[in-house]
């Protein structure tokens, strides 16, 4: 079945640690996105990528990093520079960046700093 | 940049009709999408408008006025399972920007 998979579902991080969230899609989509969602809030864009080996900062990129070495994969690293990382992280993909395409979301990773 | 405004909460009863409005400001615009998210779940796509007018998909309809930078989602024959958060999203030239969401509470 085609889809987008995020792992892990729950992640606990100690202060000062970097952690990497996985996002894989087998939909052959060009565009991939990372969003952060805080309780009662909308989805805020962290990073996005339109093609392999290229990505752009979104609205809240500070303290995060990404890579796009393969079309299927768009991992997000939450670095120790991110001062308030506890949140729900959602990865999405679409067939094109901009222009009449449905975005498909993974089930999310809930990150908690302990 | 892009910004979107939508009401934070709407309440309605089963069988009723409810409209969720969305106004946006954007530097680049392809279209307006609507997504549904149940608590703790992944957002799922509901509808998309690129041109002015009404798009109907079953019980849900979506409207867009590009000149007014305004759209709405219309939900008819409300069911309890429609209780969820609804997000409007602007498709820009290379990004997908979401509003803060509207929580819809459907009561018996």
mmCIF file with all atom_site columns, C-alpha atoms in Angstrom:
data_model
loop_
_atom_site.group_PDB
_atom_site.id
_atom_site.type_symbol
_atom_site.label_atom_id
_atom_site.label_alt_id
_atom_site.label_comp_id
_atom_site.label_asym_id
_atom_site.label_entity_id
_atom_site.label_seq_id
_atom_site.pdbx_PDB_ins_code
_atom_site.Cartn_x
_atom_site.Cartn_y
_atom_site.Cartn_z
_atom_site.occupancy
_atom_site.B_iso_or_equiv
_atom_site.pdbx_formal_charge
_atom_site.auth_seq_id
_atom_site.auth_comp_id
_atom_site.auth_asym_id
_atom_site.auth_atom_id
_atom_site.pdbx_PDB_model_num
ATOM 1   C CA . UNK A 1 1   ? 0.000   0.000  0.000  1.00 0.00 ? 1   UNK A CA 1
ATOM 2   C CA . UNK A 1 2   ? 1.247   3.478  -0.843 1.00 0.00 ? 2   UNK A CA 1
ATOM 3   C CA . UNK A 1 3   ? 1.633   5.931  1.966  1.00 0.00 ? 3   UNK A CA 1
ATOM 4   C CA . UNK A 1 4   ? 3.820   8.003  4.192  1.00 0.00 ? 4   UNK A CA 1
ATOM 5   C CA . UNK A 1 5   ? 5.355   6.559  7.338  1.00 0.00 ? 5   UNK A CA 1
ATOM 6   C CA . UNK A 1 6   ? 6.749   8.359  10.328 1.00 0.00 ? 6   UNK A CA 1
ATOM 7   C CA . UNK A 1 7   ? 8.735   6.752  13.098 1.00 0.00 ? 7   UNK A CA 1
ATOM 8   C CA . UNK A 1 8   ? 8.849   6.524  15.977 1.00 0.00 ? 8   UNK A CA 1
ATOM 9   C CA . UNK A 1 9   ? 5.329   7.335  17.118 1.00 0.00 ? 9   UNK A CA 1
ATOM 10  C CA . UNK A 1 10  ? 6.565   8.499  20.526 1.00 0.00 ? 10  UNK A CA 1
ATOM 11  C CA . UNK A 1 11  ? 10.025  9.830  21.312 1.00 0.00 ? 11  UNK A CA 1
ATOM 12  C CA . UNK A 1 12  ? 11.586  11.027 24.524 1.00 0.00 ? 12  UNK A CA 1
ATOM 13  C CA . UNK A 1 13  ? 14.621  13.228 24.525 1.00 0.00 ? 13  UNK A CA 1
ATOM 14  C CA . UNK A 1 14  ? 16.870  14.426 27.276 1.00 0.00 ? 14  UNK A CA 1
ATOM 15  C CA . UNK A 1 15  ? 17.773  18.070 27.281 1.00 0.00 ? 15  UNK A CA 1
ATOM 16  C CA . UNK A 1 16  ? 20.875  18.727 25.225 1.00 0.00 ? 16  UNK A CA 1
ATOM 17  C CA . UNK A 1 17  ? 20.418  15.740 22.932 1.00 0.00 ? 17  UNK A CA 1
ATOM 18  C CA . UNK A 1 18  ? 19.841  15.725 19.214 1.00 0.00 ? 18  UNK A CA 1
ATOM 19  C CA . UNK A 1 19  ? 17.134  13.397 17.916 1.00 0.00 ? 19  UNK A CA 1
ATOM 20  C CA . UNK A 1 20  ? 16.142  12.430 14.391 1.00 0.00 ? 20  UNK A CA 1
ATOM 21  C CA . UNK A 1 21  ? 12.586  11.797 13.262 1.00 0.00 ? 21  UNK A CA 1
ATOM 22  C CA . UNK A 1 22  ? 12.096  9.535  10.281 1.00 0.00 ? 22  UNK A CA 1
ATOM 23  C CA . UNK A 1 23  ? 9.752   10.196 7.355  1.00 0.00 ? 23  UNK A CA 1
ATOM 24  C CA . UNK A 1 24  ? 9.474   7.820  4.389  1.00 0.00 ? 24  UNK A CA 1
ATOM 25  C CA . UNK A 1 25  ? 7.032   7.868  1.486  1.00 0.00 ? 25  UNK A CA 1
ATOM 26  C CA . UNK A 1 26  ? 6.443   5.436  -1.363 1.00 0.00 ? 26  UNK A CA 1
ATOM 27  C CA . UNK A 1 27  ? 4.036   7.665  -3.286 1.00 0.00 ? 27  UNK A CA 1
ATOM 28  C CA . UNK A 1 28  ? 6.743   8.910  -5.676 1.00 0.00 ? 28  UNK A CA 1
ATOM 29  C CA . UNK A 1 29  ? 6.015   12.453 -4.516 1.00 0.00 ? 29  UNK A CA 1
ATOM 30  C CA . UNK A 1 30  ? 8.446   15.243 -5.255 1.00 0.00 ? 30  UNK A CA 1
ATOM 31  C CA . UNK A 1 31  ? 7.491   17.596 -2.434 1.00 0.00 ? 31  UNK A CA 1
ATOM 32  C CA . UNK A 1 32  ? 7.872   16.828 1.261  1.00 0.00 ? 32  UNK A CA 1
ATOM 33  C CA . UNK A 1 33  ? 7.155   18.950 4.317  1.00 0.00 ? 33  UNK A CA 1
ATOM 34  C CA . UNK A 1 34  ? 7.733   18.979 8.051  1.00 0.00 ? 34  UNK A CA 1
ATOM 35  C CA . UNK A 1 35  ? 5.264   20.673 10.391 1.00 0.00 ? 35  UNK A CA 1
ATOM 36  C CA . UNK A 1 36  ? 5.142   21.213 14.099 1.00 0.00 ? 36  UNK A CA 1
ATOM 37  C CA . UNK A 1 37  ? 1.819   21.227 15.957 1.00 0.00 ? 37  UNK A CA 1
ATOM 38  C CA . UNK A 1 38  ? 1.420   22.441 19.531 1.00 0.00 ? 38  UNK A CA 1
ATOM 39  C CA . UNK A 1 39  ? -1.762  21.799 21.567 1.00 0.00 ? 39  UNK A CA 1
ATOM 40  C CA . UNK A 1 40  ? -4.691  23.748 20.168 1.00 0.00 ? 40  UNK A CA 1
ATOM 41  C CA . UNK A 1 41  ? -2.510  25.220 17.470 1.00 0.00 ? 41  UNK A CA 1
ATOM 42  C CA . UNK A 1 42  ? -2.277  24.946 13.737 1.00 0.00 ? 42  UNK A CA 1
ATOM 43  C CA . UNK A 1 43  ? 0.493   23.390 11.718 1.00 0.00 ? 43  UNK A CA 1
ATOM 44  C CA . UNK A 1 44  ? 3.617   25.500 11.490 1.00 0.00 ? 44  UNK A CA 1
ATOM 45  C CA . UNK A 1 45  ? 6.038   24.817 8.650  1.00 0.00 ? 45  UNK A CA 1
ATOM 46  C CA . UNK A 1 46  ? 9.575   23.860 9.681  1.00 0.00 ? 46  UNK A CA 1
ATOM 47  C CA . UNK A 1 47  ? 11.230  22.815 6.400  1.00 0.00 ? 47  UNK A CA 1
ATOM 48  C CA . UNK A 1 48  ? 10.127  21.777 2.949  1.00 0.00 ? 48  UNK A CA 1
ATOM 49  C CA . UNK A 1 49  ? 11.738  20.165 -0.052 1.00 0.00 ? 49  UNK A CA 1
ATOM 50  C CA . UNK A 1 50  ? 10.653  20.190 -3.680 1.00 0.00 ? 50  UNK A CA 1
ATOM 51  C CA . UNK A 1 51  ? 13.339  17.924 -5.122 1.00 0.00 ? 51  UNK A CA 1
ATOM 52  C CA . UNK A 1 52  ? 16.167  15.684 -3.995 1.00 0.00 ? 52  UNK A CA 1
ATOM 53  C CA . UNK A 1 53  ? 19.210  17.462 -2.537 1.00 0.00 ? 53  UNK A CA 1
ATOM 54  C CA . UNK A 1 54  ? 17.291  20.697 -2.119 1.00 0.00 ? 54  UNK A CA 1
ATOM 55  C CA . UNK A 1 55  ? 15.294  22.036 0.824  1.00 0.00 ? 55  UNK A CA 1
ATOM 56  C CA . UNK A 1 56  ? 14.102  25.379 2.149  1.00 0.00 ? 56  UNK A CA 1
ATOM 57  C CA . UNK A 1 57  ? 13.472  26.827 5.589  1.00 0.00 ? 57  UNK A CA 1
ATOM 58  C CA . UNK A 1 58  ? 9.908   27.340 6.655  1.00 0.00 ? 58  UNK A CA 1
ATOM 59  C CA . UNK A 1 59  ? 8.564   29.700 9.277  1.00 0.00 ? 59  UNK A CA 1
ATOM 60  C CA . UNK A 1 60  ? 10.172  28.065 12.332 1.00 0.00 ? 60  UNK A CA 1
ATOM 61  C CA . UNK A 1 61  ? 13.377  26.409 11.103 1.00 0.00 ? 61  UNK A CA 1
ATOM 62  C CA . UNK A 1 62  ? 15.628  27.531 13.959 1.00 0.00 ? 62  UNK A CA 1
ATOM 63  C CA . UNK A 1 63  ? 16.906  24.560 15.962 1.00 0.00 ? 63  UNK A CA 1
ATOM 64  C CA . UNK A 1 64  ? 16.004  22.035 13.270 1.00 0.00 ? 64  UNK A CA 1
ATOM 65  C CA . UNK A 1 65  ? 17.849  20.484 10.330 1.00 0.00 ? 65  UNK A CA 1
ATOM 66  C CA . UNK A 1 66  ? 16.834  18.214 7.449  1.00 0.00 ? 66  UNK A CA 1
ATOM 67  C CA . UNK A 1 67  ? 18.297  16.292 4.550  1.00 0.00 ? 67  UNK A CA 1
ATOM 68  C CA . UNK A 1 68  ? 16.860  15.037 1.261  1.00 0.00 ? 68  UNK A CA 1
ATOM 69  C CA . UNK A 1 69  ? 19.333  12.541 -0.111 1.00 0.00 ? 69  UNK A CA 1
ATOM 70  C CA . UNK A 1 70  ? 16.631  10.283 -1.533 1.00 0.00 ? 70  UNK A CA 1
ATOM 71  C CA . UNK A 1 71  ? 13.248  11.104 -3.005 1.00 0.00 ? 71  UNK A CA 1
ATOM 72  C CA . UNK A 1 72  ? 11.530  8.780  -0.537 1.00 0.00 ? 72  UNK A CA 1
ATOM 73  C CA . UNK A 1 73  ? 13.118  10.090 2.649  1.00 0.00 ? 73  UNK A CA 1
ATOM 74  C CA . UNK A 1 74  ? 13.077  13.427 4.479  1.00 0.00 ? 74  UNK A CA 1
ATOM 75  C CA . UNK A 1 75  ? 14.412  13.020 8.042  1.00 0.00 ? 75  UNK A CA 1
ATOM 76  C CA . UNK A 1 76  ? 14.149  15.853 10.555 1.00 0.00 ? 76  UNK A CA 1
ATOM 77  C CA . UNK A 1 77  ? 16.763  16.394 13.265 1.00 0.00 ? 77  UNK A CA 1
ATOM 78  C CA . UNK A 1 78  ? 15.715  18.306 16.340 1.00 0.00 ? 78  UNK A CA 1
ATOM 79  C CA . UNK A 1 79  ? 18.925  19.773 17.696 1.00 0.00 ? 79  UNK A CA 1
ATOM 80  C CA . UNK A 1 80  ? 19.835  20.902 21.193 1.00 0.00 ? 80  UNK A CA 1
ATOM 81  C CA . UNK A 1 81  ? 19.478  24.470 19.900 1.00 0.00 ? 81  UNK A CA 1
ATOM 82  C CA . UNK A 1 82  ? 15.705  24.035 19.786 1.00 0.00 ? 82  UNK A CA 1
ATOM 83  C CA . UNK A 1 83  ? 14.705  25.415 23.175 1.00 0.00 ? 83  UNK A CA 1
ATOM 84  C CA . UNK A 1 84  ? 11.158  24.068 23.323 1.00 0.00 ? 84  UNK A CA 1
ATOM 85  C CA . UNK A 1 85  ? 11.002  20.898 21.245 1.00 0.00 ? 85  UNK A CA 1
ATOM 86  C CA . UNK A 1 86  ? 8.109   19.152 22.966 1.00 0.00 ? 86  UNK A CA 1
ATOM 87  C CA . UNK A 1 87  ? 5.422   18.968 20.276 1.00 0.00 ? 87  UNK A CA 1
ATOM 88  C CA . UNK A 1 88  ? 3.646   16.804 17.723 1.00 0.00 ? 88  UNK A CA 1
ATOM 89  C CA . UNK A 1 89  ? 5.612   16.588 14.474 1.00 0.00 ? 89  UNK A CA 1
ATOM 90  C CA . UNK A 1 90  ? 3.902   15.834 11.177 1.00 0.00 ? 90  UNK A CA 1
ATOM 91  C CA . UNK A 1 91  ? 5.506   14.955 7.873  1.00 0.00 ? 91  UNK A CA 1
ATOM 92  C CA . UNK A 1 92  ? 3.621   15.362 4.606  1.00 0.00 ? 92  UNK A CA 1
ATOM 93  C CA . UNK A 1 93  ? 4.192   14.813 0.915  1.00 0.00 ? 93  UNK A CA 1
ATOM 94  C CA . UNK A 1 94  ? 2.521   15.924 -2.294 1.00 0.00 ? 94  UNK A CA 1
ATOM 95  C CA . UNK A 1 95  ? 3.069   15.265 -5.955 1.00 0.00 ? 95  UNK A CA 1
ATOM 96  C CA . UNK A 1 96  ? 4.102   18.865 -6.595 1.00 0.00 ? 96  UNK A CA 1
ATOM 97  C CA . UNK A 1 97  ? 5.000   21.856 -4.502 1.00 0.00 ? 97  UNK A CA 1
ATOM 98  C CA . UNK A 1 98  ? 2.335   24.378 -5.261 1.00 0.00 ? 98  UNK A CA 1
ATOM 99  C CA . UNK A 1 99  ? -0.631  23.648 -7.468 1.00 0.00 ? 99  UNK A CA 1
ATOM 100 C CA . UNK A 1 100 ? -3.684  21.492 -6.968 1.00 0.00 ? 100 UNK A CA 1
ATOM 101 C CA . UNK A 1 101 ? -2.210  18.497 -5.244 1.00 0.00 ? 101 UNK A CA 1
ATOM 102 C CA . UNK A 1 102 ? -3.448  16.782 -2.141 1.00 0.00 ? 102 UNK A CA 1
ATOM 103 C CA . UNK A 1 103 ? -0.971  16.488 0.693  1.00 0.00 ? 103 UNK A CA 1
ATOM 104 C CA . UNK A 1 104 ? -0.721  13.165 2.468  1.00 0.00 ? 104 UNK A CA 1
ATOM 105 C CA . UNK A 1 105 ? 0.322   13.100 6.092  1.00 0.00 ? 105 UNK A CA 1
ATOM 106 C CA . UNK A 1 106 ? 2.089   10.558 8.236  1.00 0.00 ? 106 UNK A CA 1
ATOM 107 C CA . UNK A 1 107 ? 0.649   9.594  11.612 1.00 0.00 ? 107 UNK A CA 1
ATOM 108 C CA . UNK A 1 108 ? 3.028   11.919 13.418 1.00 0.00 ? 108 UNK A CA 1
ATOM 109 C CA . UNK A 1 109 ? 5.738   11.683 16.057 1.00 0.00 ? 109 UNK A CA 1
ATOM 110 C CA . UNK A 1 110 ? 5.045   12.978 19.527 1.00 0.00 ? 110 UNK A CA 1
ATOM 111 C CA . UNK A 1 111 ? 8.326   14.281 20.973 1.00 0.00 ? 111 UNK A CA 1
ATOM 112 C CA . UNK A 1 112 ? 8.704   14.917 24.685 1.00 0.00 ? 112 UNK A CA 1
ATOM 113 C CA . UNK A 1 113 ? 11.710  16.398 26.433 1.00 0.00 ? 113 UNK A CA 1
ATOM 114 C CA . UNK A 1 114 ? 12.380  14.756 29.796 1.00 0.00 ? 114 UNK A CA 1
ATOM 115 C CA . UNK B 2 1   ? 4.651   35.530 3.628  1.00 0.00 ? 1   UNK B CA 1
ATOM 116 C CA . UNK B 2 2   ? 1.285   33.989 4.188  1.00 0.00 ? 2   UNK B CA 1
ATOM 117 C CA . UNK B 2 3   ? -1.260  34.252 6.992  1.00 0.00 ? 3   UNK B CA 1
ATOM 118 C CA . UNK B 2 4   ? -4.686  32.716 7.415  1.00 0.00 ? 4   UNK B CA 1
ATOM 119 C CA . UNK B 2 5   ? -7.543  33.513 9.791  1.00 0.00 ? 5   UNK B CA 1
ATOM 120 C CA . UNK B 2 6   ? -10.338 31.138 10.779 1.00 0.00 ? 6   UNK B CA 1
ATOM 121 C CA . UNK B 2 7   ? -12.581 30.924 13.854 1.00 0.00 ? 7   UNK B CA 1
ATOM 122 C CA . UNK B 2 8   ? -11.143 28.935 16.732 1.00 0.00 ? 8   UNK B CA 1
ATOM 123 C CA . UNK B 2 9   ? -14.303 27.019 17.567 1.00 0.00 ? 9   UNK B CA 1
ATOM 124 C CA . UNK B 2 10  ? -17.758 26.321 16.151 1.00 0.00 ? 10  UNK B CA 1
ATOM 125 C CA . UNK B 2 11  ? -20.564 24.327 17.743 1.00 0.00 ? 11  UNK B CA 1
ATOM 126 C CA . UNK B 2 12  ? -23.580 22.753 16.082 1.00 0.00 ? 12  UNK B CA 1
ATOM 127 C CA . UNK B 2 13  ? -26.100 19.948 16.531 1.00 0.00 ? 13  UNK B CA 1
ATOM 128 C CA . UNK B 2 14  ? -26.488 16.755 14.554 1.00 0.00 ? 14  UNK B CA 1
ATOM 129 C CA . UNK B 2 15  ? -28.243 17.243 11.240 1.00 0.00 ? 15  UNK B CA 1
ATOM 130 C CA . UNK B 2 16  ? -27.460 20.935 11.074 1.00 0.00 ? 16  UNK B CA 1
ATOM 131 C CA . UNK B 2 17  ? -25.374 22.867 8.534  1.00 0.00 ? 17  UNK B CA 1
ATOM 132 C CA . UNK B 2 18  ? -22.236 24.724 9.559  1.00 0.00 ? 18  UNK B CA 1
ATOM 133 C CA . UNK B 2 19  ? -19.920 27.070 7.670  1.00 0.00 ? 19  UNK B CA 1
ATOM 134 C CA . UNK B 2 20  ? -16.265 27.601 8.577  1.00 0.00 ? 20  UNK B CA 1
ATOM 135 C CA . UNK B 2 21  ? -14.753 30.732 7.097  1.00 0.00 ? 21  UNK B CA 1
ATOM 136 C CA . UNK B 2 22  ? -11.143 31.379 6.155  1.00 0.00 ? 22  UNK B CA 1
ATOM 137 C CA . UNK B 2 23  ? -9.507  34.611 5.079  1.00 0.00 ? 23  UNK B CA 1
ATOM 138 C CA . UNK B 2 24  ? -5.943  34.716 3.885  1.00 0.00 ? 24  UNK B CA 1
ATOM 139 C CA . UNK B 2 25  ? -3.104  37.012 2.939  1.00 0.00 ? 25  UNK B CA 1
ATOM 140 C CA . UNK B 2 26  ? -0.488  35.583 0.660  1.00 0.00 ? 26  UNK B CA 1
ATOM 141 C CA . UNK B 2 27  ? 2.375   36.570 -1.579 1.00 0.00 ? 27  UNK B CA 1
ATOM 142 C CA . UNK B 2 28  ? 1.755   33.643 -3.909 1.00 0.00 ? 28  UNK B CA 1
ATOM 143 C CA . UNK B 2 29  ? -1.433  31.679 -4.439 1.00 0.00 ? 29  UNK B CA 1
ATOM 144 C CA . UNK B 2 30  ? -2.353  28.528 -6.307 1.00 0.00 ? 30  UNK B CA 1
ATOM 145 C CA . UNK B 2 31  ? -5.382  27.505 -4.314 1.00 0.00 ? 31  UNK B CA 1
ATOM 146 C CA . UNK B 2 32  ? -7.090  26.909 -0.990 1.00 0.00 ? 32  UNK B CA 1
ATOM 147 C CA . UNK B 2 33  ? -7.371  23.478 0.579  1.00 0.00 ? 33  UNK B CA 1
ATOM 148 C CA . UNK B 2 34  ? -9.282  22.121 3.543  1.00 0.00 ? 34  UNK B CA 1
ATOM 149 C CA . UNK B 2 35  ? -8.134  19.364 5.890  1.00 0.00 ? 35  UNK B CA 1
ATOM 150 C CA . UNK B 2 36  ? -9.795  17.509 8.745  1.00 0.00 ? 36  UNK B CA 1
ATOM 151 C CA . UNK B 2 37  ? -7.928  16.325 11.811 1.00 0.00 ? 37  UNK B CA 1
ATOM 152 C CA . UNK B 2 38  ? -9.351  14.171 14.562 1.00 0.00 ? 38  UNK B CA 1
ATOM 153 C CA . UNK B 2 39  ? -7.717  14.511 17.952 1.00 0.00 ? 39  UNK B CA 1
ATOM 154 C CA . UNK B 2 40  ? -4.192  13.075 17.904 1.00 0.00 ? 40  UNK B CA 1
ATOM 155 C CA . UNK B 2 41  ? -4.465  11.938 14.301 1.00 0.00 ? 41  UNK B CA 1
ATOM 156 C CA . UNK B 2 42  ? -3.091  12.915 10.938 1.00 0.00 ? 42  UNK B CA 1
ATOM 157 C CA . UNK B 2 43  ? -4.790  15.627 8.890  1.00 0.00 ? 43  UNK B CA 1
ATOM 158 C CA . UNK B 2 44  ? -6.712  14.288 5.912  1.00 0.00 ? 44  UNK B CA 1
ATOM 159 C CA . UNK B 2 45  ? -7.559  16.146 2.736  1.00 0.00 ? 45  UNK B CA 1
ATOM 160 C CA . UNK B 2 46  ? -11.166 17.242 2.200  1.00 0.00 ? 46  UNK B CA 1
ATOM 161 C CA . UNK B 2 47  ? -11.270 19.611 -0.761 1.00 0.00 ? 47  UNK B CA 1
ATOM 162 C CA . UNK B 2 48  ? -9.402  22.071 -2.945 1.00 0.00 ? 48  UNK B CA 1
ATOM 163 C CA . UNK B 2 49  ? -10.356 25.251 -4.781 1.00 0.00 ? 49  UNK B CA 1
ATOM 164 C CA . UNK B 2 50  ? -8.134  26.891 -7.358 1.00 0.00 ? 50  UNK B CA 1
ATOM 165 C CA . UNK B 2 51  ? -10.824 28.929 -9.078 1.00 0.00 ? 51  UNK B CA 1
ATOM 166 C CA . UNK B 2 52  ? -13.680 31.023 -7.760 1.00 0.00 ? 52  UNK B CA 1
ATOM 167 C CA . UNK B 2 53  ? -16.848 29.164 -6.960 1.00 0.00 ? 53  UNK B CA 1
ATOM 168 C CA . UNK B 2 54  ? -18.213 26.189 -5.136 1.00 0.00 ? 54  UNK B CA 1
ATOM 169 C CA . UNK B 2 55  ? -16.831 22.649 -5.132 1.00 0.00 ? 55  UNK B CA 1
ATOM 170 C CA . UNK B 2 56  ? -19.098 19.927 -3.782 1.00 0.00 ? 56  UNK B CA 1
ATOM 171 C CA . UNK B 2 57  ? -17.981 16.565 -2.444 1.00 0.00 ? 57  UNK B CA 1
ATOM 172 C CA . UNK B 2 58  ? -20.792 14.689 -0.775 1.00 0.00 ? 58  UNK B CA 1
ATOM 173 C CA . UNK B 2 59  ? -21.835 16.399 2.456  1.00 0.00 ? 59  UNK B CA 1
ATOM 174 C CA . UNK B 2 60  ? -18.916 18.815 2.222  1.00 0.00 ? 60  UNK B CA 1
ATOM 175 C CA . UNK B 2 61  ? -18.625 21.841 -0.047 1.00 0.00 ? 61  UNK B CA 1
ATOM 176 C CA . UNK B 2 62  ? -15.914 24.446 -0.329 1.00 0.00 ? 62  UNK B CA 1
ATOM 177 C CA . UNK B 2 63  ? -16.056 27.931 -1.761 1.00 0.00 ? 63  UNK B CA 1
ATOM 178 C CA . UNK B 2 64  ? -13.386 30.357 -2.901 1.00 0.00 ? 64  UNK B CA 1
ATOM 179 C CA . UNK B 2 65  ? -13.366 34.027 -3.828 1.00 0.00 ? 65  UNK B CA 1
ATOM 180 C CA . UNK B 2 66  ? -9.889  34.971 -4.988 1.00 0.00 ? 66  UNK B CA 1
ATOM 181 C CA . UNK B 2 67  ? -10.742 38.665 -5.252 1.00 0.00 ? 67  UNK B CA 1
ATOM 182 C CA . UNK B 2 68  ? -11.826 38.708 -1.596 1.00 0.00 ? 68  UNK B CA 1
ATOM 183 C CA . UNK B 2 69  ? -9.048  36.351 -0.402 1.00 0.00 ? 69  UNK B CA 1
ATOM 184 C CA . UNK B 2 70  ? -11.819 34.376 1.264  1.00 0.00 ? 70  UNK B CA 1
ATOM 185 C CA . UNK B 2 71  ? -13.083 30.858 1.349  1.00 0.00 ? 71  UNK B CA 1
ATOM 186 C CA . UNK B 2 72  ? -15.332 28.651 3.393  1.00 0.00 ? 72  UNK B CA 1
ATOM 187 C CA . UNK B 2 73  ? -16.056 25.013 4.121  1.00 0.00 ? 73  UNK B CA 1
ATOM 188 C CA . UNK B 2 74  ? -19.708 24.033 4.338  1.00 0.00 ? 74  UNK B CA 1
ATOM 189 C CA . UNK B 2 75  ? -20.650 20.875 6.172  1.00 0.00 ? 75  UNK B CA 1
ATOM 190 C CA . UNK B 2 76  ? -24.197 19.584 5.773  1.00 0.00 ? 76  UNK B CA 1
ATOM 191 C CA . UNK B 2 77  ? -26.184 16.942 7.628  1.00 0.00 ? 77  UNK B CA 1
ATOM 192 C CA . UNK B 2 78  ? -23.727 17.048 10.475 1.00 0.00 ? 78  UNK B CA 1
ATOM 193 C CA . UNK B 2 79  ? -22.863 13.789 12.210 1.00 0.00 ? 79  UNK B CA 1
ATOM 194 C CA . UNK B 2 80  ? -21.169 13.194 15.546 1.00 0.00 ? 80  UNK B CA 1
ATOM 195 C CA . UNK B 2 81  ? -18.121 11.856 13.706 1.00 0.00 ? 81  UNK B CA 1
ATOM 196 C CA . UNK B 2 82  ? -17.650 15.297 12.121 1.00 0.00 ? 82  UNK B CA 1
ATOM 197 C CA . UNK B 2 83  ? -16.418 16.582 15.477 1.00 0.00 ? 83  UNK B CA 1
ATOM 198 C CA . UNK B 2 84  ? -12.808 17.425 14.649 1.00 0.00 ? 84  UNK B CA 1
ATOM 199 C CA . UNK B 2 85  ? -10.491 20.297 13.800 1.00 0.00 ? 85  UNK B CA 1
ATOM 200 C CA . UNK B 2 86  ? -10.702 21.786 10.326 1.00 0.00 ? 86  UNK B CA 1
ATOM 201 C CA . UNK B 2 87  ? -7.818  23.622 8.729  1.00 0.00 ? 87  UNK B CA 1
ATOM 202 C CA . UNK B 2 88  ? -7.706  25.820 5.688  1.00 0.00 ? 88  UNK B CA 1
ATOM 203 C CA . UNK B 2 89  ? -4.393  25.842 3.851  1.00 0.00 ? 89  UNK B CA 1
ATOM 204 C CA . UNK B 2 90  ? -2.964  28.051 1.154  1.00 0.00 ? 90  UNK B CA 1
ATOM 205 C CA . UNK B 2 91  ? -0.946  26.454 -1.594 1.00 0.00 ? 91  UNK B CA 1
ATOM 206 C CA . UNK B 2 92  ? 1.732   28.949 -2.533 1.00 0.00 ? 92  UNK B CA 1
ATOM 207 C CA . UNK B 2 93  ? 4.387   28.682 -5.203 1.00 0.00 ? 93  UNK B CA 1
ATOM 208 C CA . UNK B 2 94  ? 6.384   26.142 -3.222 1.00 0.00 ? 94  UNK B CA 1
ATOM 209 C CA . UNK B 2 95  ? 4.759   25.822 0.189  1.00 0.00 ? 95  UNK B CA 1
ATOM 210 C CA . UNK B 2 96  ? 1.608   24.712 1.926  1.00 0.00 ? 96  UNK B CA 1
ATOM 211 C CA . UNK B 2 97  ? 0.673   27.047 4.795  1.00 0.00 ? 97  UNK B CA 1
ATOM 212 C CA . UNK B 2 98  ? -2.040  26.180 7.305  1.00 0.00 ? 98  UNK B CA 1
ATOM 213 C CA . UNK B 2 99  ? -4.351  28.243 9.446  1.00 0.00 ? 99  UNK B CA 1
ATOM 214 C CA . UNK B 2 100 ? -4.638  27.621 13.192 1.00 0.00 ? 100 UNK B CA 1
ATOM 215 C CA . UNK B 2 101 ? -7.682  25.454 12.737 1.00 0.00 ? 101 UNK B CA 1
ATOM 216 C CA . UNK B 2 102 ? -11.335 25.503 13.759 1.00 0.00 ? 102 UNK B CA 1
ATOM 217 C CA . UNK B 2 103 ? -12.541 22.989 16.305 1.00 0.00 ? 103 UNK B CA 1
ATOM 218 C CA . UNK B 2 104 ? -16.033 21.784 15.400 1.00 0.00 ? 104 UNK B CA 1
ATOM 219 C CA . UNK B 2 105 ? -18.084 20.320 18.220 1.00 0.00 ? 105 UNK B CA 1
ATOM 220 C CA . UNK B 2 106 ? -21.209 18.434 17.147 1.00 0.00 ? 106 UNK B CA 1
ATOM 221 C CA . UNK B 2 107 ? -23.731 17.650 19.871 1.00 0.00 ? 107 UNK B CA 1
ATOM 222 C CA . UNK B 2 108 ? -26.729 15.283 19.783 1.00 0.00 ? 108 UNK B CA 1
#
